[in-house]
């Protein structure tokens, strides 16, 4: 049987129409898929925390570049240092592009360290991007504690360090600072939300805390001006990146006695490199991943995003694309000896001997 060019064209059109009827979500335009729909961002933390503020800075620009102009809302899901939100995204969320996880660096550390409660595989998650690629951490004590020198810090015993939960990056960093600075018999006081640790510090419930430098400046600008804190050390993230406000604070790595301790600091840095990753559950169709990764990249490049970010965070963003986050995850160092020492920093109990 012979087909003319015209009949072939008609046959192809008919086939295309039938396929679009069978698969309307993906065969139709990108615009029609998200039109009239709501995307929920599952934010692994309490309202008002750094991750929450960064998500709010991002949302208007992410929405701008997703075809169909969907509504985007935040659902805060604190618990287990963000692990609850990751587990929910991985095991419960429908892989339809309407649920996005927004979590902290604990996402990366949990599976590498084999922490209890991890129900996800890093290599199966889908990464959309990260609003930050590292942020220096600092260790501070309240001025009323009178610990204005390293000698006084080392001479004290029972220093109370505030944090969210056991295993949280704030908890882990507090213990790493105490370990390398040589502080004796520290007591980690947990159970707070991020901003609540600041309140506990102000009330004298705790004596010290670790936190990202940007967050300290954003939340405590007036207190810093009044000299309310003594800043003892910093972990530069990435290595060599000091916060301008704390450029003369000693780098914690200089207190390391050996290569193992230096690698401990470096592993912490690596875990925090994709600082605030955005994720999708496994099985999300590649067409949807492409739409959302593209929208995320365009949002990061929008001139309005860094302006909004700086207004809320006090510093500039340093975003990573989904592809860059994926490469960082795949390249994580997993040396058993260093991971073993890091696990001791993430656990409850006394610090190990040096």
PDB file of N, CA and C in Angstrom, residues 106-120 122 167 334 336 339-340 342-344 346-347:
ATOM      1  N   UNK A 106      22.501  18.129  57.371  1.00  0.00           N
ATOM      2  CA  UNK A 106      22.332  16.839  58.026  1.00  0.00           C
ATOM      3  C   UNK A 106      21.888  15.760  57.066  1.00  0.00           C
ATOM      4  N   UNK A 107      21.282  16.174  55.961  1.00  0.00           N
ATOM      5  CA  UNK A 107      20.897  15.240  54.899  1.00  0.00           C
ATOM      6  C   UNK A 107      22.078  14.380  54.479  1.00  0.00           C
ATOM      7  N   UNK A 108      23.238  15.003  54.341  1.00  0.00           N
ATOM      8  CA  UNK A 108      24.424  14.327  53.825  1.00  0.00           C
ATOM      9  C   UNK A 108      25.069  13.457  54.900  1.00  0.00           C
ATOM     10  N   UNK A 109      25.171  13.981  56.108  1.00  0.00           N
ATOM     11  CA  UNK A 109      25.907  13.284  57.161  1.00  0.00           C
ATOM     12  C   UNK A 109      25.219  12.005  57.617  1.00  0.00           C
ATOM     13  N   UNK A 110      23.898  12.017  57.713  1.00  0.00           N
ATOM     14  CA  UNK A 110      23.163  10.882  58.277  1.00  0.00           C
ATOM     15  C   UNK A 110      23.513   9.536  57.684  1.00  0.00           C
ATOM     16  N   UNK A 111      23.378   9.358  56.365  1.00  0.00           N
ATOM     17  CA  UNK A 111      23.676   8.050  55.771  1.00  0.00           C
ATOM     18  C   UNK A 111      25.160   7.673  55.837  1.00  0.00           C
ATOM     19  N   UNK A 112      26.054   8.662  55.669  1.00  0.00           N
ATOM     20  CA  UNK A 112      27.492   8.373  55.702  1.00  0.00           C
ATOM     21  C   UNK A 112      27.891   7.859  57.083  1.00  0.00           C
ATOM     22  N   UNK A 113      27.276   8.435  58.117  1.00  0.00           N
ATOM     23  CA  UNK A 113      27.613   8.054  59.485  1.00  0.00           C
ATOM     24  C   UNK A 113      26.801   6.864  59.974  1.00  0.00           C
ATOM     25  N   UNK A 114      25.816   6.445  59.190  1.00  0.00           N
ATOM     26  CA  UNK A 114      24.967   5.329  59.603  1.00  0.00           C
ATOM     27  C   UNK A 114      24.106   5.662  60.800  1.00  0.00           C
ATOM     28  N   UNK A 115      23.610   6.906  60.863  1.00  0.00           N
ATOM     29  CA  UNK A 115      22.823   7.331  62.013  1.00  0.00           C
ATOM     30  C   UNK A 115      21.486   6.601  62.066  1.00  0.00           C
ATOM     31  N   UNK A 116      21.032   6.328  63.283  1.00  0.00           N
ATOM     32  CA  UNK A 116      19.743   5.680  63.494  1.00  0.00           C
ATOM     33  C   UNK A 116      18.622   6.555  62.949  1.00  0.00           C
ATOM     34  N   UNK A 117      17.671   5.936  62.284  1.00  0.00           N
ATOM     35  CA  UNK A 117      16.509   6.674  61.784  1.00  0.00           C
ATOM     36  C   UNK A 117      16.599   7.081  60.334  1.00  0.00           C
ATOM     37  N   UNK A 118      17.767   6.921  59.702  1.00  0.00           N
ATOM     38  CA  UNK A 118      17.910   7.270  58.283  1.00  0.00           C
ATOM     39  C   UNK A 118      17.162   6.237  57.445  1.00  0.00           C
ATOM     40  N   UNK A 119      16.227   6.717  56.622  1.00  0.00           N
ATOM     41  CA  UNK A 119      15.425   5.813  55.782  1.00  0.00           C
ATOM     42  C   UNK A 119      15.503   6.237  54.317  1.00  0.00           C
ATOM     43  N   UNK A 120      16.646   6.751  53.922  1.00  0.00           N
ATOM     44  CA  UNK A 120      16.804   7.197  52.542  1.00  0.00           C
ATOM     45  C   UNK A 120      18.208   6.883  52.044  1.00  0.00           C
ATOM     46  N   UNK A 122      21.195   8.371  49.769  1.00  0.00           N
ATOM     47  CA  UNK A 122      21.705   9.609  49.167  1.00  0.00           C
ATOM     48  C   UNK A 122      21.802   9.516  47.652  1.00  0.00           C
ATOM     49  N   UNK A 167      23.305  15.003  67.017  1.00  0.00           N
ATOM     50  CA  UNK A 167      23.540  14.720  65.606  1.00  0.00           C
ATOM     51  C   UNK A 167      23.319  15.885  64.674  1.00  0.00           C
ATOM     52  N   UNK A 334      34.863   9.031  52.376  1.00  0.00           N
ATOM     53  CA  UNK A 334      34.223   8.080  53.289  1.00  0.00           C
ATOM     54  C   UNK A 334      35.267   7.208  53.992  1.00  0.00           C
ATOM     55  N   UNK A 336      36.988   5.265  56.669  1.00  0.00           N
ATOM     56  CA  UNK A 336      36.380   4.683  57.872  1.00  0.00           C
ATOM     57  C   UNK A 336      36.917   5.259  59.180  1.00  0.00           C
ATOM     58  N   UNK A 339      35.543   8.839  59.579  1.00  0.00           N
ATOM     59  CA  UNK A 339      34.101   8.723  59.818  1.00  0.00           C
ATOM     60  C   UNK A 339      33.842   8.233  61.239  1.00  0.00           C
ATOM     61  N   UNK A 340      34.682   7.305  61.721  1.00  0.00           N
ATOM     62  CA  UNK A 340      34.533   6.802  63.084  1.00  0.00           C
ATOM     63  C   UNK A 340      34.706   7.896  64.123  1.00  0.00           C
ATOM     64  N   UNK A 342      34.301  11.123  63.547  1.00  0.00           N
ATOM     65  CA  UNK A 342      33.176  12.049  63.355  1.00  0.00           C
ATOM     66  C   UNK A 342      31.934  11.520  64.069  1.00  0.00           C
ATOM     67  N   UNK A 343      31.714  10.212  64.007  1.00  0.00           N
ATOM     68  CA  UNK A 343      30.552   9.617  64.675  1.00  0.00           C
ATOM     69  C   UNK A 343      30.564   9.919  66.167  1.00  0.00           C
ATOM     70  N   UNK A 344      31.758   9.915  66.758  1.00  0.00           N
ATOM     71  CA  UNK A 344      31.859  10.213  68.184  1.00  0.00           C
ATOM     72  C   UNK A 344      31.470  11.660  68.471  1.00  0.00           C
ATOM     73  N   UNK A 346      29.147  13.148  66.800  1.00  0.00           N
ATOM     74  CA  UNK A 346      27.702  13.223  66.559  1.00  0.00           C
ATOM     75  C   UNK A 346      26.894  12.485  67.617  1.00  0.00           C
ATOM     76  N   UNK A 347      27.577  11.802  68.532  1.00  0.00           N
ATOM     77  CA  UNK A 347      26.893  10.993  69.534  1.00  0.00           C
ATOM     78  C   UNK A 347      26.750  11.736  70.856  1.00  0.00           C
TER      79      UNK A 347
END
